[in-house]
């Protein structure tokens, strides 16, 4: 069939828009590393010269960067005064690093994936050559900082209270393990929220464990939060009141083996909190903007890492649906499985019990 000229024009417009977005993302990464949005939020409407005085950057470079942000709707521009400004909503998403809506750091994650494109091609043609630790370091820092918002707004304030009896145990003093702890943001936040509890974080990535230990020391919680290099299917300790895994089980080579190990490490009345990227049981139901994001990230991060751990038949990817997780926990010997955050847009959040 001959292509429809109007169809070509429509699809070409979509592709050009995607190229513009991908190109713009690099300017956001540069601005995030230079602290430009933070300076805009703190200083109010500013000309390029005024922002230059605040940041020490080149006024000419800032003018081009600011126009790039304005063209993409990432800031406002007043032609009469020549000043650029962030709205309160833009500031919440682009400048408030400790807020629940902060997403600018996600551009750093996207940028890291572009840097890893050559390694990804090797994973297609030469085998599983892209494990978690093989990625650019911007991926690790970007995800760690992205999780800061989840630490308080989601984990501490929403998900823990939704678990049956867990918040009360944490307040009294509980034994907790996080699997796939990364830079330690959520483990530290949990310990700060529940000072009577102790938290052990486990991760295969040694550099992340070192960063987590440093962060715990800086936060003054090293006496209650420890980090150790360990695999998810062999982490030490037992009698945990709470084990939690945030957006990590789908990255693992053998999620059933991990679930079985979690089952043996929990106290008899312990709880497993499992949060995974929200997917659906049918692929066609995930062809959305969120699914687009997760599938792209999963192609670079999740599936190659699972394959690198021998998960050729099990690699879940970031859009596995609820039925896949139910099957995993049931095969591991868990008897109860409950969804606790029905309104979560990005996450499938589950309470799993023996």
CSV table of C-alpha atoms in Angstrom, one decimal, residues 105-337:
chain,number,residue,atom,x,y,z
A,105,UNK,CA,16.2,14.9,38.0
A,106,UNK,CA,14.4,12.4,35.8
A,107,UNK,CA,16.0,14.1,32.8
A,108,UNK,CA,19.4,13.1,34.2
A,109,UNK,CA,18.2,9.5,34.2
A,110,UNK,CA,17.1,9.9,30.5
A,111,UNK,CA,20.4,11.4,29.6
A,112,UNK,CA,22.3,8.5,31.2
A,113,UNK,CA,20.5,6.1,29.0
A,114,UNK,CA,21.5,8.0,25.9
A,115,UNK,CA,25.1,7.6,27.0
A,116,UNK,CA,24.6,3.9,27.4
A,117,UNK,CA,23.2,3.4,23.9
A,118,UNK,CA,26.3,1.5,22.6
A,119,UNK,CA,26.2,-0.9,25.5
A,120,UNK,CA,22.5,-1.5,24.9
A,121,UNK,CA,23.2,-2.5,21.3
A,122,UNK,CA,25.7,-5.0,22.6
A,123,UNK,CA,23.0,-6.5,24.8
A,124,UNK,CA,20.9,-7.0,21.7
A,125,UNK,CA,23.6,-8.7,19.6
A,126,UNK,CA,26.2,-10.1,21.9
A,127,UNK,CA,24.2,-11.2,24.9
A,128,UNK,CA,23.3,-9.8,28.4
A,129,UNK,CA,26.1,-7.1,28.5
A,130,UNK,CA,24.3,-4.4,30.4
A,131,UNK,CA,23.9,-5.1,34.2
A,132,UNK,CA,22.9,-2.4,36.6
A,133,UNK,CA,26.5,-1.6,37.6
A,134,UNK,CA,27.5,-1.1,33.9
A,135,UNK,CA,25.4,2.1,33.5
A,136,UNK,CA,26.6,5.7,33.6
A,137,UNK,CA,26.8,7.1,37.1
A,138,UNK,CA,24.2,9.7,36.3
A,139,UNK,CA,21.6,6.9,36.4
A,140,UNK,CA,22.4,6.0,40.0
A,141,UNK,CA,22.4,9.5,41.3
A,142,UNK,CA,19.4,10.5,39.3
A,143,UNK,CA,17.3,7.7,40.5
A,144,UNK,CA,18.5,8.2,44.1
A,145,UNK,CA,17.4,11.8,44.1
A,146,UNK,CA,14.2,11.0,42.3
A,147,UNK,CA,13.4,8.7,45.2
A,148,UNK,CA,13.6,11.4,47.8
A,149,UNK,CA,10.1,12.6,47.0
A,150,UNK,CA,8.8,9.0,47.2
A,151,UNK,CA,10.5,8.5,50.5
A,152,UNK,CA,8.2,10.9,52.4
A,153,UNK,CA,5.1,11.5,50.3
A,154,UNK,CA,4.6,7.9,49.3
A,155,UNK,CA,6.4,5.4,51.5
A,156,UNK,CA,6.2,7.1,54.9
A,157,UNK,CA,3.0,9.1,54.6
A,158,UNK,CA,0.9,6.9,52.4
A,159,UNK,CA,2.0,3.3,52.0
A,160,UNK,CA,3.2,2.4,55.5
A,161,UNK,CA,-0.1,3.7,57.1
A,162,UNK,CA,-2.0,1.5,54.6
A,163,UNK,CA,-0.3,-1.7,55.8
A,164,UNK,CA,-2.1,-3.7,58.4
A,165,UNK,CA,-0.5,-2.9,61.8
A,166,UNK,CA,2.9,-2.0,60.4
A,167,UNK,CA,3.0,1.7,61.3
A,168,UNK,CA,2.3,0.8,65.0
A,169,UNK,CA,5.1,-1.7,65.0
A,170,UNK,CA,7.5,0.7,63.4
A,171,UNK,CA,6.7,3.3,66.1
A,172,UNK,CA,7.3,0.8,68.8
A,173,UNK,CA,10.5,-0.5,67.3
A,174,UNK,CA,10.7,-2.9,64.3
A,175,UNK,CA,13.3,-4.7,62.4
A,176,UNK,CA,13.3,-3.7,58.7
A,177,UNK,CA,15.1,-4.7,55.5
A,178,UNK,CA,15.1,-2.9,52.2
A,179,UNK,CA,16.1,-5.0,49.2
A,180,UNK,CA,17.7,-2.9,46.3
A,181,UNK,CA,18.4,0.0,48.6
A,182,UNK,CA,20.5,2.0,46.1
A,183,UNK,CA,21.8,5.2,47.6
A,184,UNK,CA,19.8,4.7,50.7
A,185,UNK,CA,17.2,7.5,50.4
A,186,UNK,CA,14.2,5.5,51.4
A,187,UNK,CA,15.9,3.6,54.2
A,188,UNK,CA,17.2,6.8,55.8
A,189,UNK,CA,13.8,8.5,55.5
A,190,UNK,CA,12.1,5.5,57.1
A,191,UNK,CA,14.6,5.5,60.0
A,192,UNK,CA,14.1,9.3,60.5
A,193,UNK,CA,10.3,8.8,60.6
A,194,UNK,CA,10.4,5.9,63.0
A,195,UNK,CA,13.4,6.5,65.3
A,196,UNK,CA,12.7,3.3,67.4
A,197,UNK,CA,13.2,1.0,64.4
A,198,UNK,CA,16.4,-0.3,62.7
A,199,UNK,CA,16.8,-0.6,59.0
A,200,UNK,CA,19.2,-2.8,57.0
A,201,UNK,CA,19.7,-2.0,53.3
A,202,UNK,CA,21.0,-4.5,50.8
A,203,UNK,CA,22.1,-4.0,47.2
A,204,UNK,CA,24.4,-5.7,44.8
A,205,UNK,CA,26.0,-2.4,43.6
A,206,UNK,CA,29.0,-1.7,45.8
A,207,UNK,CA,29.3,1.9,44.8
A,208,UNK,CA,25.7,2.5,45.8
A,209,UNK,CA,26.3,0.9,49.2
A,210,UNK,CA,29.2,3.2,49.8
A,211,UNK,CA,27.1,6.2,48.8
A,212,UNK,CA,24.3,5.0,51.1
A,213,UNK,CA,26.7,4.6,54.1
A,214,UNK,CA,27.9,8.2,53.5
A,215,UNK,CA,24.4,9.5,53.3
A,216,UNK,CA,23.4,7.7,56.5
A,217,UNK,CA,26.4,9.2,58.3
A,218,UNK,CA,25.5,12.7,57.1
A,219,UNK,CA,21.9,12.2,58.2
A,220,UNK,CA,23.1,11.1,61.7
A,221,UNK,CA,21.3,7.7,61.5
A,222,UNK,CA,24.2,5.3,61.1
A,223,UNK,CA,23.5,3.8,64.5
A,224,UNK,CA,20.1,2.6,63.2
A,225,UNK,CA,20.6,2.3,59.4
A,226,UNK,CA,23.2,-0.1,57.9
A,227,UNK,CA,24.0,-1.0,54.3
A,228,UNK,CA,25.6,-4.1,53.0
A,229,UNK,CA,26.4,-5.6,49.6
A,230,UNK,CA,24.2,-8.7,49.2
A,231,UNK,CA,22.1,-10.3,46.6
A,232,UNK,CA,18.3,-10.2,46.8
A,233,UNK,CA,18.0,-14.0,47.0
A,234,UNK,CA,20.6,-14.3,49.8
A,235,UNK,CA,20.5,-11.2,52.0
A,236,UNK,CA,21.3,-12.0,55.7
A,237,UNK,CA,19.2,-11.6,58.8
A,238,UNK,CA,15.9,-13.0,59.9
A,239,UNK,CA,12.8,-12.2,61.9
A,240,UNK,CA,12.2,-9.0,59.9
A,241,UNK,CA,8.9,-7.3,60.8
A,242,UNK,CA,9.0,-5.5,57.4
A,243,UNK,CA,10.8,-6.2,54.2
A,244,UNK,CA,10.2,-3.8,51.3
A,245,UNK,CA,11.3,-3.7,47.7
A,246,UNK,CA,10.7,-0.5,45.7
A,247,UNK,CA,10.8,-0.8,41.9
A,248,UNK,CA,13.4,-3.5,41.9
A,249,UNK,CA,11.9,-7.0,41.8
A,250,UNK,CA,11.2,-6.8,38.1
A,251,UNK,CA,14.9,-6.1,37.5
A,252,UNK,CA,16.0,-9.3,39.1
A,253,UNK,CA,17.0,-12.5,37.3
A,254,UNK,CA,14.9,-14.9,39.4
A,255,UNK,CA,12.1,-13.0,41.2
A,256,UNK,CA,10.6,-16.2,42.5
A,257,UNK,CA,13.8,-17.1,44.2
A,258,UNK,CA,13.9,-13.6,45.7
A,259,UNK,CA,10.3,-13.9,46.9
A,260,UNK,CA,11.1,-17.3,48.5
A,261,UNK,CA,14.1,-15.9,50.3
A,262,UNK,CA,12.0,-12.9,51.6
A,263,UNK,CA,9.5,-15.5,52.9
A,264,UNK,CA,12.2,-17.2,54.9
A,265,UNK,CA,13.6,-13.9,56.3
A,266,UNK,CA,10.3,-12.5,57.5
A,267,UNK,CA,9.0,-13.0,61.1
A,268,UNK,CA,5.9,-15.2,61.2
A,269,UNK,CA,3.6,-12.2,61.3
A,270,UNK,CA,5.9,-10.0,59.1
A,271,UNK,CA,4.9,-8.0,56.0
A,272,UNK,CA,6.5,-7.6,52.6
A,273,UNK,CA,5.8,-4.3,51.0
A,274,UNK,CA,6.3,-4.6,47.2
A,275,UNK,CA,6.0,-1.5,45.0
A,276,UNK,CA,6.6,-2.0,41.2
A,277,UNK,CA,6.0,0.2,38.2
A,278,UNK,CA,2.3,0.1,37.4
A,279,UNK,CA,1.5,-2.1,34.5
A,280,UNK,CA,-1.4,-4.1,33.2
A,281,UNK,CA,-1.9,-7.8,32.4
A,282,UNK,CA,-2.4,-7.0,28.6
A,283,UNK,CA,0.3,-5.3,26.7
A,284,UNK,CA,-2.2,-3.2,24.7
A,285,UNK,CA,-3.5,-1.6,27.9
A,286,UNK,CA,0.0,-0.2,28.6
A,287,UNK,CA,0.4,1.7,25.4
A,288,UNK,CA,0.1,5.1,27.2
A,289,UNK,CA,2.4,8.0,28.0
A,290,UNK,CA,3.4,6.3,31.3
A,291,UNK,CA,3.8,3.0,29.5
A,292,UNK,CA,6.0,4.7,26.9
A,293,UNK,CA,8.3,5.9,29.6
A,294,UNK,CA,8.5,2.6,31.4
A,295,UNK,CA,9.0,0.5,28.3
A,296,UNK,CA,11.9,2.7,27.1
A,297,UNK,CA,13.6,2.6,30.6
A,298,UNK,CA,12.9,-1.1,30.8
A,299,UNK,CA,14.7,-1.7,27.5
A,300,UNK,CA,17.8,0.0,28.8
A,301,UNK,CA,17.7,-1.0,32.5
A,302,UNK,CA,15.4,-3.7,33.7
A,303,UNK,CA,15.4,-6.4,31.1
A,304,UNK,CA,19.1,-6.3,30.4
A,305,UNK,CA,19.9,-6.5,34.1
A,306,UNK,CA,17.5,-9.4,34.6
A,307,UNK,CA,19.2,-11.2,31.6
A,308,UNK,CA,22.6,-10.5,33.0
A,309,UNK,CA,21.5,-12.4,36.1
A,310,UNK,CA,20.3,-15.4,34.1
A,311,UNK,CA,16.6,-14.4,33.9
A,312,UNK,CA,16.1,-15.3,30.3
A,313,UNK,CA,12.7,-16.9,30.9
A,314,UNK,CA,11.6,-14.7,33.7
A,315,UNK,CA,12.7,-11.2,32.9
A,316,UNK,CA,9.6,-9.3,33.9
A,317,UNK,CA,10.3,-5.8,32.6
A,318,UNK,CA,8.8,-2.6,34.0
A,319,UNK,CA,5.3,-3.2,32.7
A,320,UNK,CA,4.5,-6.6,34.2
A,321,UNK,CA,0.9,-6.6,35.4
A,322,UNK,CA,-0.7,-7.6,38.7
A,323,UNK,CA,-1.2,-11.2,37.7
A,324,UNK,CA,2.5,-11.7,37.2
A,325,UNK,CA,3.3,-10.5,40.7
A,326,UNK,CA,0.5,-12.6,42.2
A,327,UNK,CA,1.9,-15.7,40.5
A,328,UNK,CA,5.4,-14.9,41.9
A,329,UNK,CA,4.3,-14.5,45.5
A,330,UNK,CA,2.0,-17.5,45.4
A,331,UNK,CA,4.8,-19.7,44.1
A,332,UNK,CA,7.0,-18.4,46.9
A,333,UNK,CA,4.5,-19.6,49.5
A,334,UNK,CA,2.8,-16.4,50.4
A,335,UNK,CA,-0.9,-16.7,51.2
A,336,UNK,CA,-2.1,-13.1,51.2
A,337,UNK,CA,-1.8,-10.5,48.5
